[in-house]
Coordinates of C-alpha atoms and ligand atoms in Angstrom, one line a residue:
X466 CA -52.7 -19.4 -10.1
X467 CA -54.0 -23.0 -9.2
X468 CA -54.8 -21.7 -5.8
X469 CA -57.0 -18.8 -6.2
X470 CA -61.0 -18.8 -6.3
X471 CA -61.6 -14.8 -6.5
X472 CA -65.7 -15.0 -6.3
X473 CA -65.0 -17.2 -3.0
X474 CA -62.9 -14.3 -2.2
X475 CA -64.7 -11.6 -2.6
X476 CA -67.6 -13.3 -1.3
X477 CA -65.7 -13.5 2.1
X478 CA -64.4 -10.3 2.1
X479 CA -68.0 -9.1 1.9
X480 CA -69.5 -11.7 4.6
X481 CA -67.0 -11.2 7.0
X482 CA -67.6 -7.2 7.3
X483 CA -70.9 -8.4 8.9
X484 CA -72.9 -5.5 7.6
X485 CA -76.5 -5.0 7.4
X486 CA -78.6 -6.2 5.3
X487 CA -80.9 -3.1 3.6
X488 CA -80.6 -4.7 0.4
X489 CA -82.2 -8.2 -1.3
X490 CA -82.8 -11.1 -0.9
X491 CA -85.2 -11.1 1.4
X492 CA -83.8 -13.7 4.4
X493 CA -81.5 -10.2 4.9
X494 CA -78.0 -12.4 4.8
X495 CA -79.9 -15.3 6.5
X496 CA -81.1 -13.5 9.5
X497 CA -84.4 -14.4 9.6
X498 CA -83.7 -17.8 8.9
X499 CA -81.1 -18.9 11.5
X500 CA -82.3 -22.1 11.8
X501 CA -82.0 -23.2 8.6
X502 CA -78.0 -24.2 7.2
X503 CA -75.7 -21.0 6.9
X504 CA -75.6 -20.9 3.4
X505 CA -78.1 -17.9 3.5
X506 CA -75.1 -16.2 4.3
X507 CA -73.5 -16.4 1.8
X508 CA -76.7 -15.9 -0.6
X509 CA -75.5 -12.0 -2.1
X510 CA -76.9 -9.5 -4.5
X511 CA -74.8 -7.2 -6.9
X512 CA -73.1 -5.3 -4.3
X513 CA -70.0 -2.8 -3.9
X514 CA -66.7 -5.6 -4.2
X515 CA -69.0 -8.3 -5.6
X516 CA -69.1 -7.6 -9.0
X517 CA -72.0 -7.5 -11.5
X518 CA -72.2 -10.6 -13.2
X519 CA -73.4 -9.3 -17.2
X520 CA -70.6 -6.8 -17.5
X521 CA -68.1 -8.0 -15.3
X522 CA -64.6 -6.1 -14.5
X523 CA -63.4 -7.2 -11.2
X524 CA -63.4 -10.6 -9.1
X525 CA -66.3 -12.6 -11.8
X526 CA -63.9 -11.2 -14.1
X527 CA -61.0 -12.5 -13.1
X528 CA -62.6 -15.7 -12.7
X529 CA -63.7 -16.1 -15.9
X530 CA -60.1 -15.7 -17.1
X531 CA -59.2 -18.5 -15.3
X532 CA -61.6 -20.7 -16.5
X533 CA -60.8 -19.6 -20.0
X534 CA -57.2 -20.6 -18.9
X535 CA -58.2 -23.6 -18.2
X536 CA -60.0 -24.9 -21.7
X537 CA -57.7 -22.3 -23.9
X538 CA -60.8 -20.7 -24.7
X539 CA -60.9 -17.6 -26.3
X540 CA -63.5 -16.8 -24.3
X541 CA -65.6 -18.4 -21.2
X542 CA -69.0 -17.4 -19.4
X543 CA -70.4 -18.6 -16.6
X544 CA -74.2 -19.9 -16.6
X545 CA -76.5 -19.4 -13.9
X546 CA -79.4 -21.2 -15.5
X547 CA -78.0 -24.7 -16.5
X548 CA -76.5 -25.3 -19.8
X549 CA -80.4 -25.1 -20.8
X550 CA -79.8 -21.4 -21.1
X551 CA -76.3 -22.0 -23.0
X552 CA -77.7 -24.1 -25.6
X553 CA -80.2 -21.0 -25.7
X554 CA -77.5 -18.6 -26.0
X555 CA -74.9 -20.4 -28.4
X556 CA -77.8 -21.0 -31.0
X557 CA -78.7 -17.4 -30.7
X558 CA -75.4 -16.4 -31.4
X559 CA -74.9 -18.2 -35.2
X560 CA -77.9 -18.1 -36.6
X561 CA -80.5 -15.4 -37.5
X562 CA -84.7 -16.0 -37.8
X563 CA -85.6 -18.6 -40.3
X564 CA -82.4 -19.6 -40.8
X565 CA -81.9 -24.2 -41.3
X566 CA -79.7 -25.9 -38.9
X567 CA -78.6 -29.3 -38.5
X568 CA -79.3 -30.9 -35.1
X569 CA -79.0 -34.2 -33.2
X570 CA -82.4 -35.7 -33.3
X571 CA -81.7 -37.1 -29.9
X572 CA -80.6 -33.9 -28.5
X573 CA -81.7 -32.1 -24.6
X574 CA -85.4 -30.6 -24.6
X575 CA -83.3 -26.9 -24.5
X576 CA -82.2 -26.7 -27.8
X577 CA -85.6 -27.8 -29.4
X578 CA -87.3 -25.3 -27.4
X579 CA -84.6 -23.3 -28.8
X580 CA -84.9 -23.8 -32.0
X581 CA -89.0 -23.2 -32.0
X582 CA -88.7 -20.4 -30.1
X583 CA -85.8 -18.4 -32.2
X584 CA -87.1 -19.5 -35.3
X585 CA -85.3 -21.8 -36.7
X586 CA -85.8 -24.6 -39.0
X587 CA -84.1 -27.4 -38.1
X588 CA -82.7 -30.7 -40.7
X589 CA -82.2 -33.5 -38.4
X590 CA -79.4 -36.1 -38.1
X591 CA -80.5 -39.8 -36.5
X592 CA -78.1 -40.8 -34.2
X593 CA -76.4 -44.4 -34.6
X594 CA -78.3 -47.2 -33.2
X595 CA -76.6 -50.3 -31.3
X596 CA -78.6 -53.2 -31.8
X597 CA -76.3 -55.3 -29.5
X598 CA -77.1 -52.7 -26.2
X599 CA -80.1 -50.8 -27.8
X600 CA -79.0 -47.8 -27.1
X601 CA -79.0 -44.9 -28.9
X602 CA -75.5 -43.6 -29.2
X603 CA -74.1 -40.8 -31.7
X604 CA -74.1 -39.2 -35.2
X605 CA -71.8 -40.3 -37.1
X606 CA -69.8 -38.1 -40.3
X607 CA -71.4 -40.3 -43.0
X608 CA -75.0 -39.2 -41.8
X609 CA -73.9 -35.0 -41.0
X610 CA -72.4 -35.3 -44.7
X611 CA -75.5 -36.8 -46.4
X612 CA -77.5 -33.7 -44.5
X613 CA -74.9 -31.0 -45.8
X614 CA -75.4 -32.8 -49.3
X615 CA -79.6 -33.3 -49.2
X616 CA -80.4 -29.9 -47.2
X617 CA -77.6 -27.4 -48.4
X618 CA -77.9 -23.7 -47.1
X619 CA -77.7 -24.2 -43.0
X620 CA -75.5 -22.3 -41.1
X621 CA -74.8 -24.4 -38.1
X622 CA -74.4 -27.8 -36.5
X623 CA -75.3 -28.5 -33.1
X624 CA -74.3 -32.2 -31.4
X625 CA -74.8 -33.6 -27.8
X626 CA -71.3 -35.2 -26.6
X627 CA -71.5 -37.5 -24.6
X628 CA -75.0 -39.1 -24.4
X629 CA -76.3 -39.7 -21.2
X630 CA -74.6 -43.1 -21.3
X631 CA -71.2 -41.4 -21.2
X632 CA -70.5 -42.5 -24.9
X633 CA -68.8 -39.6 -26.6
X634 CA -69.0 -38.6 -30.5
X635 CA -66.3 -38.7 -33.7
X636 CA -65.6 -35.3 -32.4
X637 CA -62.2 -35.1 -33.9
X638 CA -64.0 -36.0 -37.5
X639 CA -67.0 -34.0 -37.4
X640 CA -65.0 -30.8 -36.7
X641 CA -62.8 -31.3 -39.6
X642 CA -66.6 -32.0 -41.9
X643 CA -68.1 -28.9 -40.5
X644 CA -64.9 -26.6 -40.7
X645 CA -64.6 -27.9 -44.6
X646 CA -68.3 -26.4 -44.8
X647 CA -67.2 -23.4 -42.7
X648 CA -69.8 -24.3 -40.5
X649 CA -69.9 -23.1 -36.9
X650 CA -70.2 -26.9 -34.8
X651 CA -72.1 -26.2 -31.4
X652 CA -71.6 -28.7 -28.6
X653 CA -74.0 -29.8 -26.3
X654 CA -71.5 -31.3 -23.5
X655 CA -73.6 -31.4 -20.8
X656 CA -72.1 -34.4 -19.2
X657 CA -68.3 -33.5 -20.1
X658 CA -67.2 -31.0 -17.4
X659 CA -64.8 -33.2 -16.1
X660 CA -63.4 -34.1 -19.6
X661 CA -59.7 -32.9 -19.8
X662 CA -56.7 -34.3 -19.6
X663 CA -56.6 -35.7 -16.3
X664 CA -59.7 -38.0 -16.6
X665 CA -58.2 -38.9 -19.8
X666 CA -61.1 -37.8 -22.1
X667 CA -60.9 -35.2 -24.1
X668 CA -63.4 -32.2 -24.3
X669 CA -65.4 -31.3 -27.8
X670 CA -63.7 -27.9 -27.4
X671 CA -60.2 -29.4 -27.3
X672 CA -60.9 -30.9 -30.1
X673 CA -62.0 -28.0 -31.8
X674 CA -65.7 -27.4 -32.1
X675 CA -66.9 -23.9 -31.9
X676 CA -68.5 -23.6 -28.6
X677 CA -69.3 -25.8 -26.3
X678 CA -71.5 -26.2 -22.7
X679 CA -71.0 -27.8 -19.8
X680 CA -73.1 -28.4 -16.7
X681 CA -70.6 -28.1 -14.5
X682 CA -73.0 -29.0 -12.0
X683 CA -73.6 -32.1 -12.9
X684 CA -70.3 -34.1 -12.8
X685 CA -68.1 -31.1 -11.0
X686 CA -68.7 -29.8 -7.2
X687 CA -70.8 -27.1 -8.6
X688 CA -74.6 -25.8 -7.3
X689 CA -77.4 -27.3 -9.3
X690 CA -77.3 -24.9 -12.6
X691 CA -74.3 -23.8 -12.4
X692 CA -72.6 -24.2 -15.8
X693 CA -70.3 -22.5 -18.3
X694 CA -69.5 -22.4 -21.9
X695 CA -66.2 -22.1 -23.4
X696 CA -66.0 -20.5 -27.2
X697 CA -64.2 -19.6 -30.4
X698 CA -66.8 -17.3 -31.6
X699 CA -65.9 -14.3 -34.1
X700 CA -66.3 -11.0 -32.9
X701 CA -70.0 -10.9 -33.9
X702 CA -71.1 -13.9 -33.0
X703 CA -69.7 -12.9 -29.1
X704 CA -71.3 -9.8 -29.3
X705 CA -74.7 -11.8 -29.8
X706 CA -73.9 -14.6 -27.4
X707 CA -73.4 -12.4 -24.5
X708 CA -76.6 -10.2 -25.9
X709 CA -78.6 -13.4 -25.6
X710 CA -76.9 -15.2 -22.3
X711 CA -77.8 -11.2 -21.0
X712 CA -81.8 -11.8 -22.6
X713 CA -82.2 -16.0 -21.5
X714 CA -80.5 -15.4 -17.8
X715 CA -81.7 -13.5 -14.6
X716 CA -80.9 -10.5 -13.8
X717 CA -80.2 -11.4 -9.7
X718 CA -77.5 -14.1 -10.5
X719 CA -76.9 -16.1 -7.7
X720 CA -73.7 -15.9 -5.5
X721 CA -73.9 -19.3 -4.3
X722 CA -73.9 -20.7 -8.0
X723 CA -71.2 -18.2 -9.3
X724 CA -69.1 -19.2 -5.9
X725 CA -69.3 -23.2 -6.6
X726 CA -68.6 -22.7 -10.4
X727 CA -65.2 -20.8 -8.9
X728 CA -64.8 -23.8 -7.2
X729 CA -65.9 -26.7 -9.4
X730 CA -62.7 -25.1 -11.5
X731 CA -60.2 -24.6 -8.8
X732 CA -61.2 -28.7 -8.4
X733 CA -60.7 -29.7 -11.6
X734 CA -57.6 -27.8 -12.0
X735 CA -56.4 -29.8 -8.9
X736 CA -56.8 -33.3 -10.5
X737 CA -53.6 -34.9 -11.4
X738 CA -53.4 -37.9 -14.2
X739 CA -52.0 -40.2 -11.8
X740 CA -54.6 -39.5 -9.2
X741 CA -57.5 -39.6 -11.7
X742 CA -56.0 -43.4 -12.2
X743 CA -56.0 -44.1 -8.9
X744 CA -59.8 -43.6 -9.1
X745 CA -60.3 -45.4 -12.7
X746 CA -58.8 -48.5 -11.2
X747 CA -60.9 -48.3 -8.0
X748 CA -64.0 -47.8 -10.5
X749 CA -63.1 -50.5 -12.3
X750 CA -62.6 -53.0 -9.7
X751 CA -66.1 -52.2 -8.3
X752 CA -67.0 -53.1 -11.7
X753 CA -65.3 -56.3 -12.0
X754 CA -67.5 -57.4 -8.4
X755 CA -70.7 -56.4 -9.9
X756 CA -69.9 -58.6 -13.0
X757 CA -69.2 -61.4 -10.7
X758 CA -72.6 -61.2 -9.7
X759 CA -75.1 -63.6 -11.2
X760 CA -77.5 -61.6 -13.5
X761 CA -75.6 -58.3 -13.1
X762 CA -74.0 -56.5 -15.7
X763 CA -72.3 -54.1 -15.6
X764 CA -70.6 -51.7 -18.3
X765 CA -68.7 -48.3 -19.2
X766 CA -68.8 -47.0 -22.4
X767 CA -66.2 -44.0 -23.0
X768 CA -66.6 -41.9 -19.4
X769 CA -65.9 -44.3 -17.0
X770 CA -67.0 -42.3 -14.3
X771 CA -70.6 -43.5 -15.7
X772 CA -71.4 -47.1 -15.1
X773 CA -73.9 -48.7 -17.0
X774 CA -76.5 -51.1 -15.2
X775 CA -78.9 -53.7 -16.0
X776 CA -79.9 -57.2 -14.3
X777 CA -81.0 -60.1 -16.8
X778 CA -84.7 -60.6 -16.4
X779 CA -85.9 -57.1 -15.0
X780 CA -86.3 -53.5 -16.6
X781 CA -83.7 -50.8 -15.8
X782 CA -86.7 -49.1 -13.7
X783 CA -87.1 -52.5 -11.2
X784 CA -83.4 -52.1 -10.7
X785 CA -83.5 -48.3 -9.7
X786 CA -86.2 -48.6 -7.9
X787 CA -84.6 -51.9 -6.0
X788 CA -81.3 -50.2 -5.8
X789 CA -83.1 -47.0 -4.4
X790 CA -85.0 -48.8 -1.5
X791 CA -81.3 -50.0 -0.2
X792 CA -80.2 -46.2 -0.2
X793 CA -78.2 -46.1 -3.4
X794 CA -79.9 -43.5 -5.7
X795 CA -78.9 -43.6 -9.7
X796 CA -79.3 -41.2 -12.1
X797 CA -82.4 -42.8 -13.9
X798 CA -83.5 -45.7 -15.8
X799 CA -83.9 -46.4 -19.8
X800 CA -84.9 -49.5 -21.3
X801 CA -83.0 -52.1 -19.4
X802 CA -80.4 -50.1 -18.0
X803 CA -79.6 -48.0 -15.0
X804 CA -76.8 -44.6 -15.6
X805 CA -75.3 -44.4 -12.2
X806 CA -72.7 -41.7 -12.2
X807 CA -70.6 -42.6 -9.8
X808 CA -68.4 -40.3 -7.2
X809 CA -64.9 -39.3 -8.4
X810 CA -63.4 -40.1 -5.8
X811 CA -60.9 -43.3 -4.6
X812 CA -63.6 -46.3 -4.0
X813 CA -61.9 -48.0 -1.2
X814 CA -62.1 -52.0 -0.5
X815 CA -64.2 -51.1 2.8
X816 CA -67.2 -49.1 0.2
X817 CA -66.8 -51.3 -2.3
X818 CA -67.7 -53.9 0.1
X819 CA -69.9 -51.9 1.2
X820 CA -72.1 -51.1 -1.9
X821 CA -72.0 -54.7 -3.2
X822 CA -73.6 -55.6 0.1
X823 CA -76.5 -53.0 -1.0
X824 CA -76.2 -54.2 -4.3
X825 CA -76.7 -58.0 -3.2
X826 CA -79.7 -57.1 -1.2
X827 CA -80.8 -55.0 -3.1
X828 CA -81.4 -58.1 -6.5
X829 CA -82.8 -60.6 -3.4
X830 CA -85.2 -58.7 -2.6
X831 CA -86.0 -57.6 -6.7
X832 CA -85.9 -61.5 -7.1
X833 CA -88.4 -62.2 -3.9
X834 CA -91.0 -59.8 -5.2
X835 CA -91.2 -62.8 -8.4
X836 CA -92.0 -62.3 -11.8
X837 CA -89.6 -60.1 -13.7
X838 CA -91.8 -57.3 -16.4
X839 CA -91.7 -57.3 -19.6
X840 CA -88.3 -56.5 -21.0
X841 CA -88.0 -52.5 -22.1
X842 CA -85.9 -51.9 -25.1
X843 CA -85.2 -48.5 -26.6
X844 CA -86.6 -47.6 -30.2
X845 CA -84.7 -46.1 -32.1
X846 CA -86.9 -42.7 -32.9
X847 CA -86.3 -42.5 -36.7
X848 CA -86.3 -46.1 -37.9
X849 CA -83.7 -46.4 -40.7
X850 CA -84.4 -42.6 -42.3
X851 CA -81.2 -41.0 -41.0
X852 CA -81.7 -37.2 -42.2
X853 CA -85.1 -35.6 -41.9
X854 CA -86.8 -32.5 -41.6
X855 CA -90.2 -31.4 -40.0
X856 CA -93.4 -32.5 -41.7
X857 CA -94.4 -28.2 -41.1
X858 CA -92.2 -26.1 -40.0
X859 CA -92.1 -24.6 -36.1
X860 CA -94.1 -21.1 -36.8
X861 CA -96.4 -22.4 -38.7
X862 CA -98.2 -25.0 -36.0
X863 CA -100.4 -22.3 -34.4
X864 CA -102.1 -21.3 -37.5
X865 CA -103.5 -25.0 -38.0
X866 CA -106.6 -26.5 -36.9
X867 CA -106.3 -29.7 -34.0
X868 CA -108.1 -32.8 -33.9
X869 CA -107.6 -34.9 -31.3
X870 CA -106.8 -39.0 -32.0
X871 CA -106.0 -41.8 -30.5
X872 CA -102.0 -42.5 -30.4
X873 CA -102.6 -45.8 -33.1
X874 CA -104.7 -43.6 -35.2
X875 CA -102.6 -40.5 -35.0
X876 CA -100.3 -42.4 -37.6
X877 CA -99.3 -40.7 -40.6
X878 CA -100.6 -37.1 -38.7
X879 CA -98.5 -34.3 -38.2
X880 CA -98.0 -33.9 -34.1
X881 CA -98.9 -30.9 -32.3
X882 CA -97.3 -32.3 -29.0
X883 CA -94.0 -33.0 -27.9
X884 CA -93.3 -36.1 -25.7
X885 CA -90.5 -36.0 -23.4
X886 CA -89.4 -38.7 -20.8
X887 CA -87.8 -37.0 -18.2
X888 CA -85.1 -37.9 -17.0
X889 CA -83.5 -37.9 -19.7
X890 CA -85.4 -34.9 -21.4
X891 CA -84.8 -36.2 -24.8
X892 CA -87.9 -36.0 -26.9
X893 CA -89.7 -39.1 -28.3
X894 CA -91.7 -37.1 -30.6
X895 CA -91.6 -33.1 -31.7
X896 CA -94.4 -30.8 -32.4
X897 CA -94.3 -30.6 -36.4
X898 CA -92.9 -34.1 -37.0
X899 CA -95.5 -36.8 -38.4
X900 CA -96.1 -39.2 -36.0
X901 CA -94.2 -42.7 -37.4
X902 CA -95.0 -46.4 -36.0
X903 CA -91.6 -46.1 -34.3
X904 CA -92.6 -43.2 -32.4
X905 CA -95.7 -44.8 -31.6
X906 CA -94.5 -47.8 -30.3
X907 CA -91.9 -46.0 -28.1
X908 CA -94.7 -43.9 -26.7
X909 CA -96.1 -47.1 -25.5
X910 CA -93.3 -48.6 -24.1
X911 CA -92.3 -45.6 -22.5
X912 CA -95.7 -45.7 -20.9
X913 CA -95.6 -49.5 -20.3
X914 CA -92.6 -48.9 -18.5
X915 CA -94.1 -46.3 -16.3
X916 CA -91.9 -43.6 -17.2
X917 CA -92.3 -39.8 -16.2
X918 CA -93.5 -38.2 -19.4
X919 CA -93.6 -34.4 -20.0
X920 CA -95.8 -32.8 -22.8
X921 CA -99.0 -34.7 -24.6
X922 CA -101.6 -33.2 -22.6
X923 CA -103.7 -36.4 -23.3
X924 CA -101.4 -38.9 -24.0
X925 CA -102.6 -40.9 -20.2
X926 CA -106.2 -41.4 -22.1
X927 CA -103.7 -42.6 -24.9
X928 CA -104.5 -40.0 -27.1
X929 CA -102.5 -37.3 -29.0
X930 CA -103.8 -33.3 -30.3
X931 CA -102.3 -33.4 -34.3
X932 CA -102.8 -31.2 -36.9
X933 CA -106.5 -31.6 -38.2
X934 CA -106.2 -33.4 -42.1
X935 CA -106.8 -30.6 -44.6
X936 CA -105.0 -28.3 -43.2
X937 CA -101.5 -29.8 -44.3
X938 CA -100.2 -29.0 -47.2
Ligands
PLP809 C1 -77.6 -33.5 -22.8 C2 -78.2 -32.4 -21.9 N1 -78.1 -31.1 -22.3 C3 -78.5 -30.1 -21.6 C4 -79.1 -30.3 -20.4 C5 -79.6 -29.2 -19.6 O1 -78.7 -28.9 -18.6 P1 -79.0 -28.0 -17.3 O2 -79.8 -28.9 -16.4 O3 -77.7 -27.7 -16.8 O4 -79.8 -26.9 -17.7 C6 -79.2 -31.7 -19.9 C7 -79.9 -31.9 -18.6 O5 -80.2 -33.0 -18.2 C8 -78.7 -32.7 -20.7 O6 -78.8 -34.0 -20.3

């Protein structure tokens, strides 16, 4: 069972009957581009042997039931557009138009798109704040349990576990609060693919939330946007999932995706709990000789796959940047730290020597270029308030009149922008909230810090477009 990969298999079945191409896409199975790597090749359309991915009975199927093998699901799907579209499709799938549900206030750009564009109204829950890293880390039961008590009447809960730190939730104890409520609990697990028992963390859906998605692409061998999502849904709610994952994804899947999400399973399924050691130890000795370094710290909070940078003096974006001119490229950079996520894989003495050499270089030269910047540190969005809801709710922000204002002066104003720093595509401030001092003053930092913003058409003139006064009620 371990061994098989059926959409590899059917895949080269098909390729190796070397047939003609009269069909899409258009490089006609790579023909016209035979310069370029072969993976045209194996770039296929919805043909005879190869499945259709939206109602599938044959190889895609079979696949699916091993990945729902896998995570004891009692069902899986796979995602062709990111977990993006399965936070789309897993909302969709509890709640109907105008319905309130409770939602991580530092959760991915996807699910408040979501939210906005299925109609929803959404109570949300402030994540703990740790003053000692100033990072923003995860909701805890006290704060979902004073929602469910001040805004009664939602019908679901959707969390992001783990952040992008690698710092997972109380999943265990927020299941238990939201199946007391009978409330569906959707998981955003972007980051967790390779949870399970073999890298010794547990998944969300283990634990029992209802559904939950993974990017298997981003810590698995799988194509960028390849990702899955593994459920407990009733009969109804499936119905509507696989109505909206039909409605949210393409309708010309991609082979190459589907293929390295059958692999990024057959991969995992490989890992063994010794051998996932192995590579915890190697990971943590690396650790151990970035510590040694003056300056350097260096830290894991629950996946230790995902090691957490900074170097005393400079801001987490110096550090990228430095590490990035000596080749090593991380993730991204918040506040003082850099997310490196690093390969799972053995790190032998020779790379490990290797990297700190990079390393080394890479804080002489960040210390040669002189005066470190002004230190970054992450606001917390919502200051103290830990459950809130939207100063005017999502469908009613067109009907308003806009003024335009200065950030400082926007203060108190209800925002018609949302500002996302990307990476990590968590918001900073939502269309329909009213703009607080804290989200002010992380807007400015963020912008201090020269970090990519999406959203806020205006905000590099330093203003904001809010809801003209008077037309709040
Ligand atoms: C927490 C979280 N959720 C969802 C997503 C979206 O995932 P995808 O890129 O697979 O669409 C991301 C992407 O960065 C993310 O960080």
């Amino acid at each position: 069972m371990k061994n098989q990969m059926p959409i590899i298999e059917a895949l080269k079945r098909h390729v190796n009957r070397k047939a003609t191409s009269w069909h899409v896409p258009g490089h006609k199975n790579g023909e016209i581009v035979a310069d370029l790597p072969d993976f045209f090749r194996w770039d296929k359309t919805e043909l005879a042997g190869l499945d259709d991915f939206h109602h599938p009975t044959e190889a895609i199927l079979e696949a699916k039931g091993l990945l729902r093998e896998v995570y004891d699901s009692e069902d899986s799907h796979f995602l062709v557009n990111g977990s993006t579209s399965g936070n789309w499709a897993m909302l969709a799938a509890v709640t109907r138009r105008g319905d309130c549900v409770y939602v991580q206030r530092n959760s991915h750009k996807s699910i408040f798109n979501a939210l906005e564009w299925l109609g929803l109204n959404p109570i949300f829950l402030s994540p703990e704040y740790d003053e000692a890293t100033q990072i923003a880390g995860h909701v805890s039961r006290e704060t979902l349990q004073e929602a469910l008590s001040l805004y009664p009447g939602g019908v679901a809960v959707f969390l992001t576990s783990p952040s992008y730190y690698g710092e997972t939730a109380a999943i265990e104890e927020l299941v238990a609060l939201t199946r007391h409520y009978e409330l569906p609990l959707l998981v955003d697990e972007a980051h967790g693919a390779h949870f399970g028992e073999a890298f010794g963390i547990r998944s969300a859906f283990e634990y029992g939330a209802t559904a939950v998605v993974q990017s298997a692409h981003k810590t698995l061998p799988a194509l960028t946007m390849g990702a899955w999502i593994h459920e407990r849904l009733t009969d109804t709610q499936r119905r509507r999932l696989k109505h909206a994952l039909q409605s949210f994804q393409t309708s010309s899947p991609s082979y190459l995706i589907m293929a390295s999400l059958d692999y990024a399973r057959y991969h995992r399924e490989q890992w063994t709990v010794d051998e996932m050691r192995a590579i915890e130890t190697s990971h943590r000795l690396f650790r151990n000789e970035l510590n040694e370094l003056e300056g350097m710290r260096a830290i894991v909070f629950d996946d230790w796959s995902r090691l957490i940078l900074s170097y005393e003096g400079y801001s987490g974006e110096q550090l990228l940047n430095a590490l990035a001119n000596e080749k090593l490229d991380a993730e991204f950079a918040l506040g003082s730290f850099v997310v490196c996520i690093l390969p799972l894989y053995v790190v032998t003495k020779r790379v490990r020597k290797q990297w700190m050499k990079q390393v080394n270089d890479a804080v002489v030269k960040l210390k040669l270029k002189g005066i470190p910047s002004k230190r970054y540190i992450e606001q917390p969005i919502m200051g103290k308030i830990k459950v809130s809801s939207l100063a005017c709710p999502l469908n009613q922000l067109e009907e308003k009149g806009h003024i335009i204002l200065p950030l400082r002066e926007a203060i108190g104003q209800v925002s018609l922008e949302t500002v996302i720093p990307y990476p990590p595509g968590i918001p900073v401030l939502l269309r329909g909230e009213r703009v607080t001092t804290e989200h002010v003053v992380s807007i400015e930092h963020h912008i201090a810090a020269s970090v990519h913003l999406q959203g806020g058409e205006s905000l590099q003139e330093g203003t904001l477009r809010v809801i003209e006064e008077g037309f709040v009620e």
